[in-house]
Short mmCIF file of C-alpha atoms in Angstrom, two decimals:
data_model
loop_
_atom_site.label_atom_id
_atom_site.label_comp_id
_atom_site.label_asym_id
_atom_site.label_seq_id
_atom_site.Cartn_x
_atom_site.Cartn_y
_atom_site.Cartn_z
CA UNK A 1 16.73 -26.01 -49.70
CA UNK A 2 13.44 -24.24 -50.23
CA UNK A 3 13.45 -20.47 -50.09
CA UNK A 4 10.55 -18.11 -49.80
CA UNK A 5 9.81 -16.23 -53.00
CA UNK A 6 10.75 -12.58 -53.14
CA UNK A 7 7.43 -10.77 -53.46
CA UNK A 8 7.61 -7.15 -54.46
CA UNK A 9 4.44 -5.09 -54.51
CA UNK A 10 4.70 -2.37 -57.13
CA UNK A 11 3.58 1.08 -56.13
CA UNK A 12 2.49 3.82 -58.46
CA UNK A 13 4.32 7.09 -57.98
CA UNK A 14 2.10 9.97 -57.00
CA UNK A 15 1.44 12.60 -59.60
CA UNK A 16 3.57 15.72 -59.05
CA UNK A 17 0.53 18.00 -59.03
CA UNK A 18 -1.26 15.86 -56.42
CA UNK A 19 1.82 15.65 -54.19
CA UNK A 20 2.37 19.38 -54.43
CA UNK A 21 -1.25 20.10 -53.53
CA UNK A 22 -1.36 17.64 -50.63
CA UNK A 23 1.95 18.51 -48.97
CA UNK A 24 2.37 21.91 -47.32
CA UNK A 25 5.51 23.84 -48.30
CA UNK A 26 8.44 24.06 -45.92
CA UNK A 27 9.58 27.20 -44.13
CA UNK A 28 12.89 28.70 -45.11
CA UNK A 29 14.86 30.65 -42.48
CA UNK A 30 17.25 33.49 -43.18
CA UNK A 31 18.96 36.30 -41.34
CA UNK A 32 15.92 38.49 -42.03
CA UNK A 33 13.36 36.02 -40.67
CA UNK A 34 11.51 33.25 -42.49
CA UNK A 35 9.39 32.75 -45.58
CA UNK A 36 7.34 30.02 -47.24
CA UNK A 37 9.61 28.08 -49.55
CA UNK A 38 7.49 27.72 -52.70
CA UNK A 39 8.02 28.86 -56.29
CA UNK A 40 4.54 30.41 -56.34
CA UNK A 41 4.12 32.68 -53.27
CA UNK A 42 0.34 32.83 -53.55
CA UNK A 43 -0.06 29.07 -53.95
CA UNK A 44 2.42 28.46 -51.15
CA UNK A 45 0.49 30.72 -48.80
CA UNK A 46 -2.77 28.97 -49.69
CA UNK A 47 -1.26 25.52 -49.10
CA UNK A 48 0.10 26.63 -45.75
CA UNK A 49 -3.25 28.15 -44.74
CA UNK A 50 -4.98 24.88 -45.66
CA UNK A 51 -2.47 22.90 -43.61
CA UNK A 52 -2.98 25.12 -40.55
CA UNK A 53 -6.77 25.15 -40.93
CA UNK A 54 -7.17 28.92 -41.18
CA UNK A 55 -9.24 30.98 -43.58
CA UNK A 56 -7.07 33.98 -44.47
CA UNK A 57 -3.51 35.24 -44.77
CA UNK A 58 -3.49 37.16 -41.48
CA UNK A 59 -4.54 34.11 -39.48
CA UNK A 60 -1.97 31.99 -41.30
CA UNK A 61 0.82 34.47 -40.55
CA UNK A 62 -0.16 34.62 -36.89
CA UNK A 63 -0.33 30.86 -36.30
CA UNK A 64 2.85 30.31 -38.29
CA UNK A 65 4.81 32.91 -36.30
CA UNK A 66 3.65 31.33 -33.05
CA UNK A 67 4.77 27.90 -34.21
CA UNK A 68 8.15 29.31 -35.26
CA UNK A 69 8.67 30.74 -31.76
CA UNK A 70 7.57 27.46 -30.15
CA UNK A 71 10.06 25.53 -32.31
CA UNK A 72 13.07 27.38 -30.87
CA UNK A 73 15.88 25.06 -29.83
CA UNK A 74 19.29 26.24 -28.72
CA UNK A 75 18.24 29.88 -28.91
CA UNK A 76 17.03 29.87 -32.52
CA UNK A 77 14.10 28.45 -34.52
CA UNK A 78 14.53 24.84 -35.59
CA UNK A 79 13.44 23.87 -39.10
CA UNK A 80 13.07 20.22 -38.09
CA UNK A 81 10.83 21.04 -35.13
CA UNK A 82 8.76 23.43 -37.20
CA UNK A 83 8.28 20.96 -40.05
CA UNK A 84 7.17 18.35 -37.53
CA UNK A 85 4.72 20.73 -35.87
CA UNK A 86 3.17 21.83 -39.16
CA UNK A 87 2.84 18.19 -40.20
CA UNK A 88 1.09 17.30 -36.94
CA UNK A 89 -1.31 20.25 -37.26
CA UNK A 90 -2.14 19.15 -40.79
CA UNK A 91 -2.69 15.52 -39.75
CA UNK A 92 -5.13 16.53 -36.97
CA UNK A 93 -6.96 18.73 -39.47
CA UNK A 94 -8.36 21.81 -37.70
CA UNK A 95 -11.64 22.88 -39.28
CA UNK A 96 -11.99 26.47 -38.05
CA UNK A 97 -10.08 29.20 -36.25
CA UNK A 98 -10.81 27.85 -32.76
CA UNK A 99 -9.52 24.41 -33.67
CA UNK A 100 -6.51 25.95 -35.41
CA UNK A 101 -5.47 27.76 -32.22
CA UNK A 102 -6.12 24.74 -30.02
CA UNK A 103 -4.24 22.33 -32.28
CA UNK A 104 -1.29 24.75 -32.48
CA UNK A 105 -1.22 24.72 -28.67
CA UNK A 106 -1.39 20.92 -28.63
CA UNK A 107 1.62 20.41 -30.88
CA UNK A 108 3.55 23.10 -29.00
CA UNK A 109 2.82 21.42 -25.67
CA UNK A 110 3.98 18.10 -27.08
CA UNK A 111 7.27 19.60 -28.28
CA UNK A 112 7.83 21.24 -24.90
CA UNK A 113 7.02 18.02 -23.08
CA UNK A 114 9.56 16.06 -25.11
CA UNK A 115 12.11 18.82 -24.50
CA UNK A 116 11.50 18.51 -20.75
CA UNK A 117 11.87 14.73 -21.06
CA UNK A 118 15.27 15.31 -22.69
CA UNK A 119 16.32 17.65 -19.86
CA UNK A 120 15.12 15.11 -17.31
CA UNK A 121 17.18 12.36 -18.90
CA UNK A 122 20.30 14.58 -18.84
CA UNK A 123 19.81 16.19 -15.43
CA UNK A 124 23.12 16.69 -13.63
CA UNK A 125 21.82 17.27 -10.12
CA UNK A 126 18.70 16.88 -8.02
CA UNK A 127 17.50 20.45 -8.64
CA UNK A 128 17.58 20.02 -12.42
CA UNK A 129 15.91 16.62 -12.09
CA UNK A 130 13.05 17.97 -9.96
CA UNK A 131 12.52 21.03 -12.15
CA UNK A 132 12.34 18.99 -15.36
CA UNK A 133 10.13 16.35 -13.73
CA UNK A 134 7.60 18.96 -12.52
CA UNK A 135 7.46 20.68 -15.90
CA UNK A 136 7.08 17.37 -17.71
CA UNK A 137 4.26 16.32 -15.38
CA UNK A 138 2.32 19.53 -15.98
CA UNK A 139 2.71 19.32 -19.74
CA UNK A 140 1.82 15.62 -19.78
CA UNK A 141 -1.43 16.41 -17.92
CA UNK A 142 -2.21 19.36 -20.18
CA UNK A 143 -2.01 17.41 -23.44
CA UNK A 144 -4.87 14.92 -22.80
CA UNK A 145 -6.97 17.82 -21.46
CA UNK A 146 -6.46 19.58 -24.78
CA UNK A 147 -7.51 16.45 -26.66
CA UNK A 148 -10.68 16.27 -24.57
CA UNK A 149 -11.37 19.96 -25.22
CA UNK A 150 -10.97 19.44 -28.97
CA UNK A 151 -13.27 16.42 -28.99
CA UNK A 152 -15.87 18.26 -26.92
CA UNK A 153 -15.75 21.28 -29.20
CA UNK A 154 -16.14 19.09 -32.28
CA UNK A 155 -19.15 17.34 -30.74
CA UNK A 156 -20.74 20.71 -29.81
CA UNK A 157 -20.30 20.14 -26.09
CA UNK A 158 -22.18 16.83 -25.95
CA UNK A 159 -19.89 14.04 -24.75
CA UNK A 160 -20.45 10.63 -26.27
CA UNK A 161 -22.02 8.27 -23.71
CA UNK A 162 -21.81 4.54 -24.25
CA UNK A 163 -24.18 2.26 -22.30
CA UNK A 164 -23.23 -1.40 -21.97
CA UNK A 165 -24.43 -4.46 -20.04
CA UNK A 166 -28.00 -3.30 -19.45
CA UNK A 167 -30.06 -5.70 -17.29
CA UNK A 168 -33.77 -5.78 -18.05
CA UNK A 169 -36.33 -7.18 -15.59
CA UNK A 170 -39.75 -8.70 -16.38
CA UNK A 171 -41.93 -6.50 -18.53
CA UNK A 172 -39.04 -4.41 -19.90
CA UNK A 173 -37.60 -4.04 -23.39
CA UNK A 174 -33.94 -4.32 -24.27
CA UNK A 175 -31.71 -3.27 -27.17
CA UNK A 176 -29.02 -5.86 -27.83
CA UNK A 177 -25.67 -4.18 -28.48
CA UNK A 178 -23.86 -1.01 -27.53
CA UNK A 179 -25.84 2.23 -27.59
CA UNK A 180 -24.04 5.56 -28.01
CA UNK A 181 -25.89 8.84 -27.74
CA UNK A 182 -24.94 12.51 -27.59
CA UNK A 183 -27.48 13.53 -24.95
CA UNK A 184 -28.12 13.62 -21.25
CA UNK A 185 -28.69 10.12 -19.93
CA UNK A 186 -30.49 9.17 -16.71
CA UNK A 187 -29.52 5.70 -15.54
CA UNK A 188 -31.79 3.93 -13.05
CA UNK A 189 -30.34 2.37 -9.95
CA UNK A 190 -29.86 -1.34 -10.68
CA UNK A 191 -28.31 -2.14 -7.32
CA UNK A 192 -29.38 -5.28 -5.39
CA UNK A 193 -31.24 -3.10 -2.88
CA UNK A 194 -33.36 -1.47 -5.56
CA UNK A 195 -33.96 -4.84 -7.19
CA UNK A 196 -35.32 -6.13 -3.87
CA UNK A 197 -37.77 -3.23 -3.86
CA UNK A 198 -39.05 -4.08 -7.35
CA UNK A 199 -42.79 -4.98 -7.70
CA UNK A 200 -43.54 -8.66 -7.41
CA UNK A 201 -45.09 -10.57 -10.28
CA UNK A 202 -48.79 -11.37 -10.47
CA UNK A 203 -48.08 -15.07 -9.85
CA UNK A 204 -46.34 -14.29 -6.59
CA UNK A 205 -49.23 -12.16 -5.43
CA UNK A 206 -51.75 -14.95 -6.29
CA UNK A 207 -49.76 -17.54 -4.34
CA UNK A 208 -49.57 -15.22 -1.36
CA UNK A 209 -53.34 -14.53 -1.48
CA UNK A 210 -54.11 -18.30 -1.67
CA UNK A 211 -51.91 -19.01 1.33
CA UNK A 212 -53.63 -16.27 3.34
CA UNK A 213 -57.06 -17.66 2.40
CA UNK A 214 -56.06 -21.14 3.54
CA UNK A 215 -54.92 -19.87 6.92
CA UNK A 216 -58.19 -17.98 7.32
CA UNK A 217 -60.22 -21.13 6.56
CA UNK A 218 -58.28 -23.17 9.16
CA UNK A 219 -58.86 -20.48 11.72
#
């Protein structure tokens, strides 16, 4: 009996320095609050600031405290939720303070939406079901609006417009392919009615003039 060969692709382990620089430190909770769990406090603070997309220590402390409060589950902050939220912020990659605040809101809304989905799945009566369903609906509509706001901010308020399937009449020029521009676009009316109002070709006008001349000669 033939068997498929066991193919193992070797992977090179990442260098400790590179892994340490790329991965933000975790947050350690205690009875007195929380702190960045890193052997070098200054380096840990810098790595966390880079992950959150902020420029200074005050902004990092503020965003981090807000994420800690948003991670609360069962009446206390959840390390698992917080680690997930920080990882998501880092993966989106905010590039300034505005994006840092917006992305922090986005990950918080996502966590709240999934919490509402959990409550909806475990609702014990109609009132709990309706309350969780309404909250989940609002959060689910908020999240894509936040994504659109982030994309619009990153493109400086100019939405990307893609034009496809352009029909060109006689005498026009066409670009074959998809055209995307960040600008205001005016699209002409290509409806059948407007096409009927289009100017006739020179050949059509000559045939019409010849027919009129023939009728005049017969008359």
